[in-house]
C-alpha positions as CSV (number, residue, x, y, z in Angstrom):
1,X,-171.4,5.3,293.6
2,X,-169.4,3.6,290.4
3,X,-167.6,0.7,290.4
4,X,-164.1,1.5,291.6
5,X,-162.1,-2.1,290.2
6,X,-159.1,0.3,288.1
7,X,-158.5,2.7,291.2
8,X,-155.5,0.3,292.2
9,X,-155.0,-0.9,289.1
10,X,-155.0,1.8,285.9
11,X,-152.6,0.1,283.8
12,X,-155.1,-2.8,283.4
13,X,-158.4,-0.6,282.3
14,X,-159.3,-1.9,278.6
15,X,-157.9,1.2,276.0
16,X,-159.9,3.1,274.1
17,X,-161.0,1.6,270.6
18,X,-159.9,3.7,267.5
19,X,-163.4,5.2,265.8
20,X,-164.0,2.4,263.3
21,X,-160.9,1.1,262.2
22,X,-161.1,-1.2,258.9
23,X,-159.8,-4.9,258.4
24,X,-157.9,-5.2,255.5
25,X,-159.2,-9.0,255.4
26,X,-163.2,-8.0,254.6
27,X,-165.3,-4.4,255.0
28,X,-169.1,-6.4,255.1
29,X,-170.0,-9.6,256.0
30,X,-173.5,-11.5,255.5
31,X,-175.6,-13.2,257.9
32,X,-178.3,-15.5,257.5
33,X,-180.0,-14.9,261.3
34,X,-180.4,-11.9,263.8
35,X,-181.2,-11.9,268.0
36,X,-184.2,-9.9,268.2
37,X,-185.6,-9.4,272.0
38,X,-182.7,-12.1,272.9
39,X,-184.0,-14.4,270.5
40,X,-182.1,-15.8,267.7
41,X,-184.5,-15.5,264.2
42,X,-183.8,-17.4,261.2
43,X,-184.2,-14.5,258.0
44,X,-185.5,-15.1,254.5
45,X,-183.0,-13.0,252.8
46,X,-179.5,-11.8,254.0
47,X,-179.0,-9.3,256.1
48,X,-175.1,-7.3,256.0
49,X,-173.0,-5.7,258.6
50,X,-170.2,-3.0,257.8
51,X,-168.5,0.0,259.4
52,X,-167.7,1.9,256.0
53,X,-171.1,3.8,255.2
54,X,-170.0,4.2,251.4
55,X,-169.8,-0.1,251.6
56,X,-173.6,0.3,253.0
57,X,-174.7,2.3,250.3
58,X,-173.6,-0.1,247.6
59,X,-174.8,-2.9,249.1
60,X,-178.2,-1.3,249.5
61,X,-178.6,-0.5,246.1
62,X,-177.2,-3.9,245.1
63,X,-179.5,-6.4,246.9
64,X,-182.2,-3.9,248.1
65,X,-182.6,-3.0,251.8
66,X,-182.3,0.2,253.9
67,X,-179.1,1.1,255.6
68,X,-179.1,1.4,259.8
69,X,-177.5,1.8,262.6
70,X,-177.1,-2.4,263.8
71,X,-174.9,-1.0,267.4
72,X,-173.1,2.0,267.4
73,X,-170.3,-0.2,269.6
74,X,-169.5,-2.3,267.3
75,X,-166.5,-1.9,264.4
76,X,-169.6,-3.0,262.1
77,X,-171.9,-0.7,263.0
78,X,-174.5,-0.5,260.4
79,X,-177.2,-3.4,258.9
80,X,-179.2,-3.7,255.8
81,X,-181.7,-6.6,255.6
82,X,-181.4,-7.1,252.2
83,X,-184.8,-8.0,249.5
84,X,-182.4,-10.7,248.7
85,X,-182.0,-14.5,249.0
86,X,-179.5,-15.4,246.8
87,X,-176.4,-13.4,245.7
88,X,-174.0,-14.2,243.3
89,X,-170.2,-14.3,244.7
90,X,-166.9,-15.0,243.7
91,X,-163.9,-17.5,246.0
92,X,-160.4,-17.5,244.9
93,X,-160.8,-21.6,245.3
94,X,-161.3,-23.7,248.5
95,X,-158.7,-21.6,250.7
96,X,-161.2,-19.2,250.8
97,X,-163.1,-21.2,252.7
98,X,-162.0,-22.3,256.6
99,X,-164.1,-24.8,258.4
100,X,-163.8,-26.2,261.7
101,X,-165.4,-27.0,265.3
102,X,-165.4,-24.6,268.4
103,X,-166.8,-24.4,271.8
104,X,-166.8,-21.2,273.1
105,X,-165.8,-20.4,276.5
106,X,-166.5,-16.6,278.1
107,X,-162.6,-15.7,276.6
108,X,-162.4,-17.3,273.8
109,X,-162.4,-21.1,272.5
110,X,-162.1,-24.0,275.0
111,X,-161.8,-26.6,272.2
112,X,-160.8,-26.0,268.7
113,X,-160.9,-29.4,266.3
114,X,-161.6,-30.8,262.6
115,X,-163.5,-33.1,264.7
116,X,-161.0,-36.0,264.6
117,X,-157.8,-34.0,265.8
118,X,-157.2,-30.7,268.1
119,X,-156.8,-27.6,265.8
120,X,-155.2,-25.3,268.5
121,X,-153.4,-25.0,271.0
122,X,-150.3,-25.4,269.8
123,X,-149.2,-27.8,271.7
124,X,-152.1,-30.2,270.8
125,X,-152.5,-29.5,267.0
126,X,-153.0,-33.0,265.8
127,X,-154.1,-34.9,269.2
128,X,-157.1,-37.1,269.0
129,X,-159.9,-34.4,270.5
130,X,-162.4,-36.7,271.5
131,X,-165.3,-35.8,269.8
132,X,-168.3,-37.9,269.4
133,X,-167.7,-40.3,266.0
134,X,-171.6,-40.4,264.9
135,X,-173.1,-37.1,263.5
136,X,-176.5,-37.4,265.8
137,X,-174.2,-37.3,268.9
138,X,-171.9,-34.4,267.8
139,X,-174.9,-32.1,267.0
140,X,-176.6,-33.5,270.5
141,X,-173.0,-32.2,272.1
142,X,-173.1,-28.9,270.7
143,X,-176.8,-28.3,271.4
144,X,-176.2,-29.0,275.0
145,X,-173.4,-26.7,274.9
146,X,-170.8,-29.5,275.5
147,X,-169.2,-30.1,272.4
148,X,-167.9,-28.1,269.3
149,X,-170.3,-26.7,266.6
150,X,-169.3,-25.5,263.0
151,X,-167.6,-22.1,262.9
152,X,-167.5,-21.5,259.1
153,X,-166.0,-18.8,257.5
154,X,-166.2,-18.0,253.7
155,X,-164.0,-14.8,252.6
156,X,-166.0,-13.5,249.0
157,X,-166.2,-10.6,246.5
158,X,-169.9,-9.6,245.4
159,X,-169.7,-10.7,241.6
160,X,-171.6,-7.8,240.5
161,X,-169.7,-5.4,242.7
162,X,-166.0,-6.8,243.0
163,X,-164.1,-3.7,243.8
164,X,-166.0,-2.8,246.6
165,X,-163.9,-5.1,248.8
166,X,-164.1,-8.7,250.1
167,X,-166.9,-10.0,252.4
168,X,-167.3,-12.8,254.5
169,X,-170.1,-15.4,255.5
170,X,-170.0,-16.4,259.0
171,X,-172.1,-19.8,259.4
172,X,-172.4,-21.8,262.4
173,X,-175.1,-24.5,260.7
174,X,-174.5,-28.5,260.6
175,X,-176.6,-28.3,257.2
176,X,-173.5,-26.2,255.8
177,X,-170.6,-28.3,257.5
178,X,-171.9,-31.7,255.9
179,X,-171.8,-30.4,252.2
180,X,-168.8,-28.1,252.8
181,X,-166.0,-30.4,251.6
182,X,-168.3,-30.9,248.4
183,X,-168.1,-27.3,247.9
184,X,-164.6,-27.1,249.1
185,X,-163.9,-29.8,245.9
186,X,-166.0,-28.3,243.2
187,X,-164.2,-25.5,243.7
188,X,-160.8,-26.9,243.4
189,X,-161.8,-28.4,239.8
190,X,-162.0,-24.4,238.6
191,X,-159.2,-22.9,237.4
192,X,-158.8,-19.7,239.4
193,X,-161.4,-17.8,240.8
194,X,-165.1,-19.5,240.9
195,X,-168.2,-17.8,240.2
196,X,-170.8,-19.2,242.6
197,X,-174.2,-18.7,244.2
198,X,-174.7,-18.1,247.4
199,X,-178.4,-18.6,248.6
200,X,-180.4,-18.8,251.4
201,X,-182.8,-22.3,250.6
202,X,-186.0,-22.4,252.3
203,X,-186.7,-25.9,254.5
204,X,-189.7,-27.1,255.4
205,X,-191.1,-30.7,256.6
206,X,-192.8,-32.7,259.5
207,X,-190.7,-34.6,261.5
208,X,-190.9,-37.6,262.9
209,X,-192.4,-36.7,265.9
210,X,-195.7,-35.0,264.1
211,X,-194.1,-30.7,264.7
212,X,-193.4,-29.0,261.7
213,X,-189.5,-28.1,261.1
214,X,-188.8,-24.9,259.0
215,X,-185.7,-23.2,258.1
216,X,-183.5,-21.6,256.1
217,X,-179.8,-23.0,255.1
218,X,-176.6,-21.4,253.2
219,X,-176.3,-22.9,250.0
220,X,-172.8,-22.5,248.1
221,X,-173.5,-23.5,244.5
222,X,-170.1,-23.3,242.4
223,X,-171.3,-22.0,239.1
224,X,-167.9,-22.1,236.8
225,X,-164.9,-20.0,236.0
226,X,-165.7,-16.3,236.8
227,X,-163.2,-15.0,234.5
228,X,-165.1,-17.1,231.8
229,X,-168.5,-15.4,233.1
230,X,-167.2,-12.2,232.4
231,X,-165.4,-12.6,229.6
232,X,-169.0,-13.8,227.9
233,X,-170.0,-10.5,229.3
234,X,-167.8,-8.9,227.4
């Protein structure tokens, strides 16, 4: 016996998605981490989705890594966990880089700030959100599932591969979102695009309370002009 909830209702059964329809906005995107048996896992080198098998194949050959299928439901269907740590990238300045804090509810987000001021709705773009003000409690918020956490999104083209299309890194980690107006500045002081560095840096230490902490963090190092990189190439 199946579940019958459309039988008095067609008009509101979800459509049908098109087979693997492309954003025009980014055709990969890298990811430091990966649920495995419902468990997040932190990796030591990047691992990138896309839908476009010809994308895989470049990528592959570019940073190491064998193409596969991630979940055939997905637009991004396809995975490879790269060889590689560090990549070198290119951002058309700091507006390629959107930074901001979200709680997620089961539809979508339930709070959307800078952390000073409401983001979205509309109707409450610039009202004092009501975040925590010290950093400790913020990331104590989010842990608990109460408050925001960084939603960090950074639109790129692979330096060594720039026509295959732009990418994006989706980050979610506090050690990115207390540098990322450092990065957001150093790139503002290069004149058009930036060539930069993009690497996953290993962390390891004891804390305070005698348990070893390791981890791995995005790193955006802004390395220059890119079209003075590759006009020394030349």
């Amino acid at each position: 016996m199946a579940l019958q909830i459309f039988a008095t209702d067609p008009d509101a059964k979800p459509k049908p998605k098109p087979e693997h329809e492309f954003s025009n906005d980014y055709v990969f995107q890298f990811r430091s981490g990966m649920v495995v048996k419902k468990k997040p896992v932190s990796l030591a080198n990047w691992r990138v989705l896309t839908g476009d098998p010809t994308v895989a194949d470049a990528v592959a050959q570019l940073l190491g890594g064998a193409v596969e299928e991630y979940d055939p439901t997905k637009e991004m269907n396809l995975q490879i966990l790269t060889d590689t740590p560090s990549v070198e990238i290119v951002l058309a300045g700091s507006k390629a880089i959107e930074d901001k804090l979200i709680l997620w509810g089961r539809t979508g987000p339930v709070h959307e700030c800078d952390g000073v001021a409401f983001l979205s709705p509309p109707e409450r773009k610039g009202e004092p959100c009501g975040c925590p003000k010290l950093m400790s409690e913020r990331k104590e918020a989010a842990r608990q599932g109460i408050g925001p956490a960084p939603s960090i999104n950074v639109t790129f083209r692979l330096a060594h591969d720039y026509e295959l299309g732009k990418g994006k890194l989706i980050a979610s980690a506090w050690t990115l979102a207390e540098v990322i107006h450092e990065v957001k500045d150093d790139l503002d002081r290069v004149e058009g695009e930036a060539l930069c560095r993009l690497t996953l840096e290993h962390v390891s230490y004891t804390n305070n309370a005698g348990i070893k902490v390791d981890f791995r963090k995005p790193v955006i190092e802004v390395l220059g002009s890119y079209n003075d990189a590759i006009a020394e190439e030349r």
